[in-house]
């Protein structure tokens, strides 16, 4: 996202996961903290987006998160009854929120995700299971297979790995320019 920001001279909006006081506890006790962690993320993401675009609704911005991510994780983390209530709250809070024009989906396999978790060095994430990662990935793919009102650029797992090099980053920039 930093490379795209500097190349196109646009604003950067990064998700602030560190603010979520329930995240560590969620990984050690998901049943007790799933609703708290998801509600916090939903409200924080909505507030970040609204605050960012309050200055000017026309600001060109690159973000490392999409509000739809909240539904993907909540669907995975909440039982059905809680998820239905969550959807109602999501719809209410999401009403009128600025929609992205383009989403770049970094489609990674589970091995890549596990390696990324290790490289990030967040000890509380070490207990994330392969099944959990598979479930989240499956849900992203399901959501992106549906019709949407934004341009979707999907990078393959190999293309995601190539983003570490200058050549791979240039490839992504060309894809963005051509859309």
mmCIF file of C-alpha atoms in Angstrom:
data_model
loop_
_atom_site.group_PDB
_atom_site.id
_atom_site.type_symbol
_atom_site.label_atom_id
_atom_site.label_comp_id
_atom_site.label_asym_id
_atom_site.label_seq_id
_atom_site.Cartn_x
_atom_site.Cartn_y
_atom_site.Cartn_z
ATOM 1 C CA UNK A 1 0.000 0.000 0.000
ATOM 2 C CA UNK A 2 2.915 2.376 0.675
ATOM 3 C CA UNK A 3 4.262 1.846 -2.849
ATOM 4 C CA UNK A 4 0.845 2.575 -4.386
ATOM 5 C CA UNK A 5 0.453 5.655 -2.163
ATOM 6 C CA UNK A 6 3.755 7.139 -3.287
ATOM 7 C CA UNK A 7 3.348 6.180 -6.956
ATOM 8 C CA UNK A 8 -0.097 7.752 -7.314
ATOM 9 C CA UNK A 9 0.477 10.491 -4.691
ATOM 10 C CA UNK A 10 -2.672 9.600 -2.755
ATOM 11 C CA UNK A 11 -3.670 9.257 0.891
ATOM 12 C CA UNK A 12 -3.006 6.117 2.941
ATOM 13 C CA UNK A 13 -5.525 4.661 5.389
ATOM 14 C CA UNK A 14 -4.228 1.705 7.389
ATOM 15 C CA UNK A 15 -6.336 -0.433 9.669
ATOM 16 C CA UNK A 16 -5.474 0.132 13.294
ATOM 17 C CA UNK A 17 -5.815 -3.394 14.680
ATOM 18 C CA UNK A 18 -3.680 -2.439 17.715
ATOM 19 C CA UNK A 19 -6.544 -0.387 19.118
ATOM 20 C CA UNK A 20 -8.735 -3.473 19.557
ATOM 21 C CA UNK A 21 -8.526 -4.303 23.286
ATOM 22 C CA UNK A 22 -10.158 -7.719 22.740
ATOM 23 C CA UNK A 23 -7.910 -9.113 20.010
ATOM 24 C CA UNK A 24 -5.373 -10.927 22.209
ATOM 25 C CA UNK A 25 -8.113 -12.434 24.348
ATOM 26 C CA UNK A 26 -10.046 -13.479 21.249
ATOM 27 C CA UNK A 27 -7.230 -15.750 20.083
ATOM 28 C CA UNK A 28 -7.019 -17.467 23.468
ATOM 29 C CA UNK A 29 -10.793 -17.604 24.097
ATOM 30 C CA UNK A 30 -12.748 -17.094 20.838
ATOM 31 C CA UNK A 31 -16.158 -18.065 22.207
ATOM 32 C CA UNK A 32 -16.089 -15.429 24.917
ATOM 33 C CA UNK A 33 -14.508 -12.608 22.917
ATOM 34 C CA UNK A 34 -15.728 -13.100 19.320
ATOM 35 C CA UNK A 35 -18.631 -10.641 19.513
ATOM 36 C CA UNK A 36 -16.556 -8.052 21.369
ATOM 37 C CA UNK A 37 -13.676 -8.273 18.904
ATOM 38 C CA UNK A 38 -15.968 -8.105 15.865
ATOM 39 C CA UNK A 39 -18.062 -5.199 17.188
ATOM 40 C CA UNK A 40 -14.939 -3.253 18.014
ATOM 41 C CA UNK A 41 -13.446 -3.833 14.551
ATOM 42 C CA UNK A 42 -16.698 -2.890 12.822
ATOM 43 C CA UNK A 43 -17.061 0.367 14.741
ATOM 44 C CA UNK A 44 -13.376 1.220 14.445
ATOM 45 C CA UNK A 45 -13.321 0.624 10.676
ATOM 46 C CA UNK A 46 -16.496 2.682 10.150
ATOM 47 C CA UNK A 47 -15.082 5.511 12.292
ATOM 48 C CA UNK A 48 -11.741 5.443 10.474
ATOM 49 C CA UNK A 49 -13.396 5.631 7.060
ATOM 50 C CA UNK A 50 -15.844 8.367 8.077
ATOM 51 C CA UNK A 51 -13.160 10.438 9.785
ATOM 52 C CA UNK A 52 -10.784 10.067 6.844
ATOM 53 C CA UNK A 53 -13.323 11.232 4.271
ATOM 54 C CA UNK A 54 -14.864 13.921 6.484
ATOM 55 C CA UNK A 55 -12.297 16.430 5.216
ATOM 56 C CA UNK A 56 -13.113 15.779 1.581
ATOM 57 C CA UNK A 57 -15.307 13.110 0.108
ATOM 58 C CA UNK A 58 -13.223 13.270 -3.077
ATOM 59 C CA UNK A 59 -9.905 12.229 -1.468
ATOM 60 C CA UNK A 60 -8.154 9.498 -3.455
ATOM 61 C CA UNK A 61 -7.056 6.904 -0.927
ATOM 62 C CA UNK A 62 -5.360 3.521 -0.688
ATOM 63 C CA UNK A 63 -6.405 1.438 2.282
ATOM 64 C CA UNK A 64 -5.179 -1.875 3.623
ATOM 65 C CA UNK A 65 -8.698 -2.871 4.643
ATOM 66 C CA UNK A 66 -12.220 -3.006 3.245
ATOM 67 C CA UNK A 67 -15.332 -2.721 5.393
ATOM 68 C CA UNK A 68 -16.651 -5.981 3.926
ATOM 69 C CA UNK A 69 -13.816 -7.679 5.805
ATOM 70 C CA UNK A 70 -15.923 -7.216 8.933
ATOM 71 C CA UNK A 71 -18.648 -9.490 7.561
ATOM 72 C CA UNK A 72 -16.159 -12.101 6.404
ATOM 73 C CA UNK A 73 -14.531 -12.446 9.806
ATOM 74 C CA UNK A 74 -17.793 -12.116 11.745
ATOM 75 C CA UNK A 75 -19.384 -14.887 9.678
ATOM 76 C CA UNK A 76 -16.465 -17.103 10.588
ATOM 77 C CA UNK A 77 -16.227 -16.103 14.252
ATOM 78 C CA UNK A 78 -19.846 -15.722 15.402
ATOM 79 C CA UNK A 79 -22.484 -18.391 15.737
ATOM 80 C CA UNK A 80 -25.488 -18.033 13.412
ATOM 81 C CA UNK A 81 -27.835 -16.175 15.773
ATOM 82 C CA UNK A 82 -25.217 -13.586 16.736
ATOM 83 C CA UNK A 83 -24.149 -13.226 13.112
ATOM 84 C CA UNK A 84 -27.713 -12.340 12.064
ATOM 85 C CA UNK A 85 -27.792 -9.555 14.672
ATOM 86 C CA UNK A 86 -24.331 -8.451 13.569
ATOM 87 C CA UNK A 87 -25.498 -8.146 9.951
ATOM 88 C CA UNK A 88 -28.313 -5.811 11.034
ATOM 89 C CA UNK A 89 -25.831 -3.576 12.870
ATOM 90 C CA UNK A 90 -23.423 -3.739 9.934
ATOM 91 C CA UNK A 91 -26.104 -2.597 7.494
ATOM 92 C CA UNK A 92 -27.162 0.248 9.760
ATOM 93 C CA UNK A 93 -23.600 1.516 10.297
ATOM 94 C CA UNK A 94 -22.524 0.894 6.709
ATOM 95 C CA UNK A 95 -25.377 2.933 5.199
ATOM 96 C CA UNK A 96 -23.933 5.841 3.218
ATOM 97 C CA UNK A 97 -20.335 4.747 3.715
ATOM 98 C CA UNK A 98 -17.992 5.473 0.838
ATOM 99 C CA UNK A 99 -17.522 2.407 -1.372
ATOM 100 C CA UNK A 100 -14.113 1.558 -2.834
ATOM 101 C CA UNK A 101 -13.652 1.906 -6.572
ATOM 102 C CA UNK A 102 -11.032 -0.846 -6.785
ATOM 103 C CA UNK A 103 -10.173 -3.737 -4.490
ATOM 104 C CA UNK A 104 -6.944 -5.666 -4.887
ATOM 105 C CA UNK A 105 -7.391 -9.117 -3.377
ATOM 106 C CA UNK A 106 -4.116 -10.723 -2.355
ATOM 107 C CA UNK A 107 -5.133 -14.338 -2.790
ATOM 108 C CA UNK A 108 -2.715 -16.369 -0.681
ATOM 109 C CA UNK A 109 -2.564 -20.035 0.145
ATOM 110 C CA UNK A 110 -2.575 -21.192 3.756
ATOM 111 C CA UNK A 111 1.161 -21.816 3.833
ATOM 112 C CA UNK A 112 1.803 -18.217 2.740
ATOM 113 C CA UNK A 113 -0.586 -16.906 5.383
ATOM 114 C CA UNK A 114 1.078 -18.970 8.109
ATOM 115 C CA UNK A 115 4.513 -17.712 7.052
ATOM 116 C CA UNK A 116 3.228 -14.117 7.039
ATOM 117 C CA UNK A 117 1.874 -14.564 10.577
ATOM 118 C CA UNK A 118 5.266 -15.797 11.771
ATOM 119 C CA UNK A 119 7.074 -12.925 10.014
ATOM 120 C CA UNK A 120 4.746 -10.341 11.618
ATOM 121 C CA UNK A 121 5.843 -11.575 15.021
ATOM 122 C CA UNK A 122 2.571 -11.029 16.875
ATOM 123 C CA UNK A 123 2.797 -13.765 19.492
ATOM 124 C CA UNK A 124 -0.971 -13.839 20.073
ATOM 125 C CA UNK A 125 -1.481 -14.893 16.437
ATOM 126 C CA UNK A 126 0.717 -17.989 16.722
ATOM 127 C CA UNK A 127 -2.218 -20.170 17.731
ATOM 128 C CA UNK A 128 -4.261 -19.421 14.590
ATOM 129 C CA UNK A 129 -5.090 -22.778 13.065
ATOM 130 C CA UNK A 130 -4.823 -23.881 9.459
ATOM 131 C CA UNK A 131 -8.585 -24.604 9.507
ATOM 132 C CA UNK A 132 -9.315 -21.035 10.617
ATOM 133 C CA UNK A 133 -7.157 -19.589 7.817
ATOM 134 C CA UNK A 134 -8.756 -21.939 5.273
ATOM 135 C CA UNK A 135 -12.214 -20.876 6.414
ATOM 136 C CA UNK A 136 -11.424 -17.149 6.119
ATOM 137 C CA UNK A 137 -9.851 -17.659 2.672
ATOM 138 C CA UNK A 138 -12.866 -19.640 1.501
ATOM 139 C CA UNK A 139 -15.208 -16.877 2.655
ATOM 140 C CA UNK A 140 -13.191 -14.155 0.870
ATOM 141 C CA UNK A 141 -13.347 -16.179 -2.348
ATOM 142 C CA UNK A 142 -17.075 -16.723 -1.919
ATOM 143 C CA UNK A 143 -17.709 -13.000 -1.419
ATOM 144 C CA UNK A 144 -15.526 -12.007 -4.366
ATOM 145 C CA UNK A 145 -17.209 -14.579 -6.621
ATOM 146 C CA UNK A 146 -20.475 -12.649 -6.208
ATOM 147 C CA UNK A 147 -21.349 -9.559 -8.203
ATOM 148 C CA UNK A 148 -20.000 -6.343 -6.698
ATOM 149 C CA UNK A 149 -19.977 -2.618 -7.403
ATOM 150 C CA UNK A 150 -16.203 -2.171 -7.544
ATOM 151 C CA UNK A 151 -13.384 -3.286 -9.805
ATOM 152 C CA UNK A 152 -11.783 -6.424 -8.411
ATOM 153 C CA UNK A 153 -8.161 -7.234 -9.161
ATOM 154 C CA UNK A 154 -7.188 -10.675 -7.885
ATOM 155 C CA UNK A 155 -3.519 -11.506 -7.499
ATOM 156 C CA UNK A 156 -2.585 -15.181 -7.509
ATOM 157 C CA UNK A 157 -0.479 -16.596 -4.666
ATOM 158 C CA UNK A 158 2.594 -16.405 -6.925
ATOM 159 C CA UNK A 159 1.865 -12.767 -7.814
ATOM 160 C CA UNK A 160 1.483 -11.971 -4.102
ATOM 161 C CA UNK A 161 4.925 -13.452 -3.406
ATOM 162 C CA UNK A 162 6.349 -11.343 -6.253
ATOM 163 C CA UNK A 163 5.155 -8.157 -4.535
ATOM 164 C CA UNK A 164 8.292 -8.341 -2.397
ATOM 165 C CA UNK A 165 10.358 -7.389 -5.484
ATOM 166 C CA UNK A 166 10.346 -4.187 -7.466
ATOM 167 C CA UNK A 167 9.238 -6.100 -10.563
ATOM 168 C CA UNK A 168 6.185 -7.536 -8.807
ATOM 169 C CA UNK A 169 5.227 -4.119 -7.460
ATOM 170 C CA UNK A 170 5.521 -2.610 -10.935
ATOM 171 C CA UNK A 171 3.271 -5.384 -12.254
ATOM 172 C CA UNK A 172 0.580 -4.422 -9.727
ATOM 173 C CA UNK A 173 0.935 -0.717 -10.571
ATOM 174 C CA UNK A 174 0.431 -1.538 -14.275
ATOM 175 C CA UNK A 175 -2.687 -3.559 -13.426
ATOM 176 C CA UNK A 176 -4.068 -0.596 -11.464
ATOM 177 C CA UNK A 177 -3.286 1.863 -14.253
ATOM 178 C CA UNK A 178 -5.005 -0.367 -16.823
ATOM 179 C CA UNK A 179 -8.260 -0.408 -14.826
#
